[in-house]
Amino acid sequence: MCTLLTGFYQIIYVKLVYTIKYFFIWYNNMTNRIASEQAVEHAWKYFELHSNQRITMFNYYLFIMAGLATAIGVTLQTSKNFAYIGVLLSIIAVIVSMIFWKLDQRTSFLIKQSEAVFKKLERNSEIDIGIFCNEEANLAKSNEKRCFLNKIVTYGILFRSIFLISGVIGALGVIVFFLII
């Protein structure tokens, strides 16, 4: 009976050791190794999420600024008694431009993160795709022979320019309304 129990415990022990061993093998494979298809899918979803977020955020910015511009225009057409409201609206326009500029910086950073992953995946790929790896060089090459107004610019440059111009117009609005007062 004693040898039977010892044999039983040995079987349990061996099974337990193999179970633990295969669990750690499985765990290491799950945590340390991601298939390239999974990495591409994950990076693409991350990229898509933040690039859509960036465009949506810019649409909200345009909507808010259109409302503020309308309110400032109405304030300009009314009597001098409402000039203080114009000052407040112009200050809000400057603040909104600064906030959305900072939000765009953050979203741009997140997009650049996923682009860096794509560049790494492209470099390690057997197929020479080069969409992300060659983008900056192709843009520079394409812009070499173009005049200033005909150059291809990035979303970041366009967005930052619009934020800057809107902020400056808001600051000018503050000055104009103070002159009216």
Coordinates of C-alpha atoms in Angstrom, one line a residue:
M1 CA 0.0 0.0 0.0
C2 CA 2.8 2.4 0.8
T3 CA 4.5 1.8 -2.5
L4 CA 1.2 2.4 -4.3
L5 CA 0.8 5.8 -2.6
T6 CA 4.4 6.7 -3.3
G7 CA 3.9 5.8 -7.0
F8 CA 0.7 7.8 -7.0
Y9 CA 2.4 10.8 -5.5
Q10 CA 5.3 10.5 -8.0
I11 CA 2.8 10.6 -10.9
I12 CA 1.1 13.7 -9.4
Y13 CA 4.4 15.3 -8.8
V14 CA 5.6 14.7 -12.4
K15 CA 2.3 15.9 -13.8
L16 CA 2.5 19.0 -11.6
V17 CA 6.0 19.7 -12.7
Y18 CA 5.1 19.4 -16.4
T19 CA 2.0 21.5 -15.9
I20 CA 4.1 24.2 -14.2
K21 CA 6.8 23.9 -16.9
Y22 CA 4.3 24.2 -19.8
F23 CA 2.5 27.0 -18.0
F24 CA 5.7 29.1 -17.9
I25 CA 6.5 28.3 -21.5
W26 CA 3.0 29.4 -22.5
Y27 CA 3.2 32.5 -20.3
N28 CA 6.6 33.5 -21.8
N29 CA 5.3 33.0 -25.3
M30 CA 2.2 35.1 -24.5
T31 CA 4.0 37.9 -22.8
N32 CA 7.3 38.2 -24.7
R33 CA 6.4 37.3 -28.2
I34 CA 3.8 38.9 -30.3
A35 CA 3.3 37.7 -33.8
S36 CA 4.1 40.3 -36.5
E37 CA 0.5 40.2 -37.6
Q38 CA -0.7 41.0 -34.1
A39 CA 1.8 43.8 -33.9
V40 CA 0.7 45.3 -37.2
E41 CA -2.9 45.0 -36.2
H42 CA -2.3 46.6 -32.8
A43 CA -0.2 49.4 -34.2
W44 CA -2.7 50.1 -37.0
K45 CA -5.7 50.3 -34.5
Y46 CA -3.6 52.7 -32.3
F47 CA -2.7 54.8 -35.4
E48 CA -6.2 54.8 -36.7
L49 CA -7.7 55.7 -33.3
H50 CA -5.4 58.7 -32.8
S51 CA -5.4 60.0 -36.3
N52 CA -9.3 59.9 -36.3
Q53 CA -9.2 61.6 -32.9
R54 CA -6.9 64.3 -34.3
I55 CA -9.3 65.1 -37.3
T56 CA -12.3 65.0 -35.0
M57 CA -10.7 67.3 -32.5
F58 CA -9.8 69.8 -35.3
N59 CA -13.4 69.7 -36.5
Y60 CA -14.6 70.6 -33.0
Y61 CA -12.0 73.4 -33.0
L62 CA -13.4 74.8 -36.2
F63 CA -17.0 74.5 -34.9
I64 CA -16.1 76.4 -31.6
M65 CA -14.1 79.0 -33.5
A66 CA -16.9 79.6 -36.0
G67 CA -19.3 80.2 -33.0
L68 CA -16.8 82.6 -31.4
A69 CA -16.2 84.4 -34.6
T70 CA -19.9 84.9 -35.1
A71 CA -20.3 86.1 -31.5
I72 CA -17.4 88.5 -31.9
G73 CA -18.8 89.8 -35.2
V74 CA -22.2 90.4 -33.6
T75 CA -20.5 92.2 -30.7
L76 CA -18.6 94.4 -33.1
Q77 CA -21.9 95.5 -34.8
T78 CA -23.7 96.3 -31.5
S79 CA -23.2 99.3 -29.3
K80 CA -20.1 100.1 -27.3
N81 CA -21.8 98.8 -24.2
F82 CA -21.1 95.3 -25.3
A83 CA -17.3 95.9 -25.9
Y84 CA -16.5 94.1 -22.7
I85 CA -18.2 91.0 -24.0
G86 CA -16.1 91.3 -27.1
V87 CA -12.9 91.4 -25.0
L88 CA -14.1 88.3 -23.1
L89 CA -14.9 86.5 -26.4
S90 CA -11.6 87.4 -27.9
I91 CA -9.7 86.1 -24.8
I92 CA -11.7 82.9 -25.0
A93 CA -10.7 82.6 -28.7
V94 CA -7.0 82.9 -27.7
I95 CA -7.4 80.4 -24.9
V96 CA -9.3 77.9 -27.1
S97 CA -6.6 78.1 -29.7
M98 CA -3.9 77.4 -27.2
I99 CA -5.8 74.5 -25.7
F100 CA -6.4 72.9 -29.0
W101 CA -2.8 73.5 -30.1
K102 CA -1.6 71.6 -27.0
L103 CA -4.2 68.8 -27.6
D104 CA -3.0 68.5 -31.2
Q105 CA 0.6 68.3 -30.0
R106 CA -0.3 65.3 -27.7
T107 CA -2.3 63.6 -30.4
S108 CA 0.5 64.2 -32.9
F109 CA 2.9 62.6 -30.5
L110 CA 0.7 59.5 -30.1
I111 CA 0.5 59.2 -33.9
K112 CA 4.3 59.5 -34.2
Q113 CA 4.5 56.6 -31.7
S114 CA 2.6 54.3 -33.9
E115 CA 4.4 55.5 -37.0
A116 CA 7.7 54.5 -35.3
V117 CA 6.4 51.0 -34.7
F118 CA 5.4 50.8 -38.3
K119 CA 8.9 51.9 -39.4
K120 CA 10.4 49.2 -37.2
L121 CA 8.1 46.6 -38.6
E122 CA 8.8 47.7 -42.2
R123 CA 12.5 47.5 -41.6
N124 CA 12.2 44.0 -40.2
S125 CA 9.8 42.9 -42.9
E126 CA 10.9 40.6 -45.8
I127 CA 8.8 42.7 -48.2
D128 CA 10.1 46.2 -49.0
I129 CA 7.0 48.3 -48.4
G130 CA 8.6 51.6 -47.2
I131 CA 5.4 53.5 -46.7
F132 CA 6.4 54.9 -43.3
C133 CA 10.2 54.5 -43.6
N134 CA 10.4 56.5 -46.8
E135 CA 7.7 59.1 -46.2
E136 CA 9.9 61.9 -44.9
A137 CA 12.5 61.4 -47.7
N138 CA 9.8 61.2 -50.4
L139 CA 8.1 64.4 -49.1
A140 CA 11.4 66.3 -49.1
K141 CA 12.3 65.0 -52.6
S142 CA 8.8 66.0 -53.8
N143 CA 9.1 69.5 -52.4
E144 CA 12.6 70.2 -53.8
K145 CA 11.5 71.7 -57.0
R146 CA 8.3 73.3 -55.8
C147 CA 7.8 76.9 -55.0
F148 CA 6.7 77.9 -51.5
L149 CA 3.0 78.1 -52.2
N150 CA 3.0 74.8 -54.1
K151 CA 4.8 72.7 -51.5
I152 CA 3.2 69.7 -49.8
V153 CA 2.9 70.3 -46.1
T154 CA 1.9 68.0 -43.2
Y155 CA -1.3 68.1 -41.2
G156 CA 0.8 69.3 -38.2
I157 CA 2.1 72.4 -40.0
L158 CA -1.4 73.3 -41.3
F159 CA -3.1 72.8 -37.9
R160 CA -0.4 74.7 -36.0
S161 CA -0.7 77.5 -38.6
I162 CA -4.4 77.7 -38.1
F163 CA -4.1 77.7 -34.3
L164 CA -1.5 80.5 -34.5
I165 CA -3.5 82.6 -36.9
S166 CA -6.7 82.2 -34.9
G167 CA -4.9 83.0 -31.7
V168 CA -3.3 86.2 -33.2
I169 CA -6.7 87.3 -34.5
G170 CA -8.2 86.7 -31.0
A171 CA -5.4 88.8 -29.5
L172 CA -6.1 91.6 -32.1
G173 CA -9.7 91.3 -31.1
V174 CA -8.8 92.1 -27.5
I175 CA -6.9 95.1 -28.7
V176 CA -9.7 96.4 -30.9
F177 CA -12.3 96.0 -28.2
F178 CA -10.1 97.8 -25.7
L179 CA -9.8 100.6 -28.2
I180 CA -13.6 100.7 -28.5
I181 CA -14.0 100.9 -24.7

